[in-house]
Amino acid sequence: MRLARRFLSLLFALIVLAGVMAAQAPLSKRVVAYDIDAKYDAKSHTLDGVETLTYHNYTGQPLDTFPFHLYLNAFQRRSTFNEEQRLRAEGFRAGFTNFDEKHTGLDEVKKFEVVSMSDGKHTLTFPQPQDLTSKMHFVRPDDGNTNDTSVFEVQLPQPIPPDGEVTFRIAFHDKFPEVVARTGYKRDFILAGQWFPKVGVWWQGKWNCHQFHQNTEFFADFGVYNVKVTVPENYVFGATGVQVSDQKNGDGTKTMTYHAEDVHDFAWTADPTFKVVDGSYTNSAGLTTKVRILMQPANMKSSAQRYLNITINTLKKFDEWYGPYPYSTLTVVDPPHGGGQAGGMEYPTFITADTTWWMPSGLLEPELVTEHEFGHQYWYGMVATNEFEDAWMDEGINSYVEVKVLDALYSKKKSIADFYGLSAGERGLQRLQYTGVADLDPMTTNGWEYVTSASYGGITYGKTATVLLTLEGIIGEAKMQEAIRTWFQRYKFTHPTEEDFMKTVNEVAGQDLTWYWNQALRGTNILDYEILSAKSINNDWSTDKKTSFKAPKGQTPYLTLVVVHRKGDFVMPVQLEVKFDNGEVVHETWDGKDRWHRFQWEKKAKLVSAEVDYTHQFQLDKDFYNNSYLEEPNPQATRKITNYWLIAVQWYSQMLAWLT
Ligand SMILES: [Zn+2]
C-alpha cells in the first residue's frame, strides 16, 4: 500500500515535471542568448550598455569569424543609408532625406571580449577575458562604401567547433537620433530599436550580415533575451517580452528587467506621459496574451479603444486562419505627435502604430497600421525570412494578409475608408501602388537594389499583395488560405527561402505554378488584357442597303466580332463575357498565348457589352479601363471614380512614407 502510494506520488511528480518541461519546450532553435544591462540618459539621449552574448554554433562547421550589426551607425553622414536616400528616395520614405546633426546616430563598441568558449562538452573559461577590441574592423559587403560603419567583423584566436559555443562581452555606447527609420527620441519619448550590437545570421552555408540600407529591414537568429534598462523613475516603460521586475534605484532612476524567449530582436520604449490601456485575448490553444497599449494622452479619446479593438480582432483572425499567437504579451505603442517616423513598426511582441487626436472614425488608419504591424509578428517575427534579400516575403505576404483581414472585418469595399460618401477598399490601393512601378524591378530583387524607393515600396508591398490576390483566382481563395496557414505552421521559427514559399503553395494547390511564379515573382512582365475591338455587323447579304430596309429586332442576323488583345507580356488564360441585346450571355476562355484572339458569333442579336476577366480575378491587370467594351458608355461614373482615386492616392502615398 505504502509502496503503491509512493509509486503514485512519484508518477504524479513525473507527470507534473513532464508538463512543466513541455510548457517550457523552446519554440525555436535558440542560437543566441543576449543578456544586456543598459543605462539610458534621457537628457543626452545616449545609452551605455554591456551585452553578454552566447552564440551556439549550430552551423555544422568550425567558426572563427563573426560579423555584427551596428545599425545606429547608419545614421551618420555619408553612410550607405544616407547616401542611398540622396540617390534613390523618390516618393516612398522620401521624408527621410533631411539629414542633419540631430538625426545623427551612433553605436560605438568600447570593448569587445571573448569571455568563454566551449566545445559543447567542456567550457573553457580564460584566466582573463580575451580582449579583441583591436581586432575589430568594419566591413562593407554590399557596396564597399568606406564611410559605412554599420557592420563590423572580428576574428577569434581559435575557431568554435560545431555544437560548441562562445560567449562575448561587449561594452557599447549609443547616441540615439531624433527619430529616424523607427528608432530614436522625440522630446521625452524614446523608441529604442536596433540599439545593441547584433550578430549576423549563418544562413545557407555562409554569414548573412548586410549593411543597413535605406529600404532594408532586418534579419537575426532566434534566442533568449534578458534585458535590464535603467530609465528615469517617472517614465512609463514597455518592451519586447515579459516584465520581470521594476526596481527603484533611489537616485531618480529605475531599472526595468525584461525576459523574452524565441524572439530574434528586442526593442523598448519609454515616455513619462504614456497612458496604459490593458486588454487580453485567450487563443485557441488556451494561452492568454496580455495586450498593453501605451497611449499618448492626446490620442486617448480618438484612438485608444480603436487600437484595442483592432488588436484583439486581429489576434483572433490570425488564430482562426493561420494558428495561435504563442507569446503571452503584445505591446502597442502610440508615438507622440511629430514622432511619425516612430510609427508603423514591428519588433517581436512589440509594435508601433499611428493616429492623431482628430482621427475620423471613417478613416481606418489606426486599424490598418495596427493590423499591418501585428501581421509582422507572423511574417517576420515567427516566419523569419531574410528582410534584406526577400522583402516581399515579409512586407508583401503581410500586405496580402492585411487585405484579407481588413476585408473580413470591415467588408471589401470599405476596408480602409468610409466617410463623406467615399469608401475605399484595401485591395484597390495595394494594386495602385504596384501599377505605378509595375515593370521596374522583380519581386525577388535585393532590398537595396531597387531602382528607387518608390519601386521598392510598390513592388514589395503592393505587387506582392496583388500577385497573391490574383493567385486566388487561379487556385481558389480557400486553397490560398490553406497555403498561407501551411506556410506559417511549417516555417515558424525558421528562416525559409523564396523556394520554400513557392514549393508550399504548389503543394497545397496541387499544381505546378512555375509558369506563374516565373512571370509574377521572378519577372517584370506586365499583365494587361484589353478588348481591342467589339462590334456587331449586319450579316444579311440578301438585304439591299439602299432600300434601308430594317428587319424587326430579333430577326436580323448579325455577325459579332470581339478581338481580345494581350497587351503585356504576361501570359495567362483569360475569360471573356459577352452580352447580347436578346439577354443572351456567352462565356469563353482563351489561353492567352498568342498576341490576340478573335471570337465570333452569328446570332439574331446585337452586342451589348464585352469584358475580359469578367469575374475580376486579375488584380495584376495593369489597366482595368480597357477590359470592357460597352455599347453606351457612362462618362459620369468614370469621373466620380477618378475623383475618388485622386483623394485616396494622396492619402495612401502619404501613409506609405512611414509604414514598414
Ligand atoms: Zn510592414
JSON list of N, CA and C and ligand atoms in Angstrom, two decimals, residues 217 344 346 372-373 376 394-395 398-399 461 659-660, ligand 1:
[
{"chain": "A", "resi": 217, "resn": "GLU", "atom": "N", "xyz": [15.26, 46.07, -44.08]},
{"chain": "A", "resi": 217, "resn": "GLU", "atom": "CA", "xyz": [14.99, 45.88, -42.66]},
{"chain": "A", "resi": 217, "resn": "GLU", "atom": "C", "xyz": [15.99, 44.86, -42.11]},
{"chain": "A", "resi": 344, "resn": "GLY", "atom": "N", "xyz": [4.26, 52.85, -37.02]},
{"chain": "A", "resi": 344, "resn": "GLY", "atom": "CA", "xyz": [4.21, 51.83, -38.06]},
{"chain": "A", "resi": 344, "resn": "GLY", "atom": "C", "xyz": [5.44, 50.96, -38.13]},
{"chain": "A", "resi": 346, "resn": "GLU", "atom": "N", "xyz": [7.44, 47.20, -36.54]},
{"chain": "A", "resi": 346, "resn": "GLU", "atom": "CA", "xyz": [7.30, 45.93, -35.85]},
{"chain": "A", "resi": 346, "resn": "GLU", "atom": "C", "xyz": [8.60, 45.50, -35.21]},
{"chain": "A", "resi": 372, "resn": "HIS", "atom": "N", "xyz": [-1.45, 45.80, -39.72]},
{"chain": "A", "resi": 372, "resn": "HIS", "atom": "CA", "xyz": [-0.24, 45.54, -40.51]},
{"chain": "A", "resi": 372, "resn": "HIS", "atom": "C", "xyz": [0.94, 45.17, -39.60]},
{"chain": "A", "resi": 373, "resn": "GLU", "atom": "N", "xyz": [1.16, 45.97, -38.60]},
{"chain": "A", "resi": 373, "resn": "GLU", "atom": "CA", "xyz": [2.32, 45.71, -37.74]},
{"chain": "A", "resi": 373, "resn": "GLU", "atom": "C", "xyz": [2.13, 44.44, -36.92]},
{"chain": "A", "resi": 376, "resn": "HIS", "atom": "N", "xyz": [3.11, 41.39, -38.87]},
{"chain": "A", "resi": 376, "resn": "HIS", "atom": "CA", "xyz": [4.55, 41.11, -38.88]},
{"chain": "A", "resi": 376, "resn": "HIS", "atom": "C", "xyz": [4.99, 40.19, -37.73]},
{"chain": "A", "resi": 394, "resn": "ASP", "atom": "N", "xyz": [8.15, 39.26, -46.43]},
{"chain": "A", "resi": 394, "resn": "ASP", "atom": "CA", "xyz": [7.76, 39.84, -45.16]},
{"chain": "A", "resi": 394, "resn": "ASP", "atom": "C", "xyz": [6.70, 40.92, -45.42]},
{"chain": "A", "resi": 395, "resn": "GLU", "atom": "N", "xyz": [7.07, 42.00, -46.09]},
{"chain": "A", "resi": 395, "resn": "GLU", "atom": "CA", "xyz": [6.10, 43.08, -46.33]},
{"chain": "A", "resi": 395, "resn": "GLU", "atom": "C", "xyz": [4.95, 42.65, -47.24]},
{"chain": "A", "resi": 398, "resn": "ASN", "atom": "N", "xyz": [2.61, 39.95, -45.83]},
{"chain": "A", "resi": 398, "resn": "ASN", "atom": "CA", "xyz": [1.89, 40.68, -44.79]},
{"chain": "A", "resi": 398, "resn": "ASN", "atom": "C", "xyz": [0.83, 41.61, -45.40]},
{"chain": "A", "resi": 399, "resn": "SER", "atom": "N", "xyz": [1.14, 42.25, -46.51]},
{"chain": "A", "resi": 399, "resn": "SER", "atom": "CA", "xyz": [0.17, 43.15, -47.15]},
{"chain": "A", "resi": 399, "resn": "SER", "atom": "C", "xyz": [-1.02, 42.37, -47.70]},
{"chain": "A", "resi": 461, "resn": "TYR", "atom": "N", "xyz": [5.40, 45.66, -51.35]},
{"chain": "A", "resi": 461, "resn": "TYR", "atom": "CA", "xyz": [4.09, 45.66, -50.67]},
{"chain": "A", "resi": 461, "resn": "TYR", "atom": "C", "xyz": [2.98, 45.40, -51.69]},
{"chain": "A", "resi": 659, "resn": "LEU", "atom": "N", "xyz": [4.99, 53.54, -43.29]},
{"chain": "A", "resi": 659, "resn": "LEU", "atom": "CA", "xyz": [4.57, 52.19, -42.90]},
{"chain": "A", "resi": 659, "resn": "LEU", "atom": "C", "xyz": [5.66, 51.18, -43.22]},
{"chain": "A", "resi": 660, "resn": "THR", "atom": "N", "xyz": [6.10, 50.39, -42.25]},
{"chain": "A", "resi": 660, "resn": "THR", "atom": "CA", "xyz": [7.10, 49.36, -42.54]},
{"chain": "A", "resi": 660, "resn": "THR", "atom": "C", "xyz": [6.68, 48.02, -41.97]},
{"chain": "B", "resi": 1, "resn": "ZN", "atom": "ZN", "xyz": [5.37, 46.15, -42.89]}
]
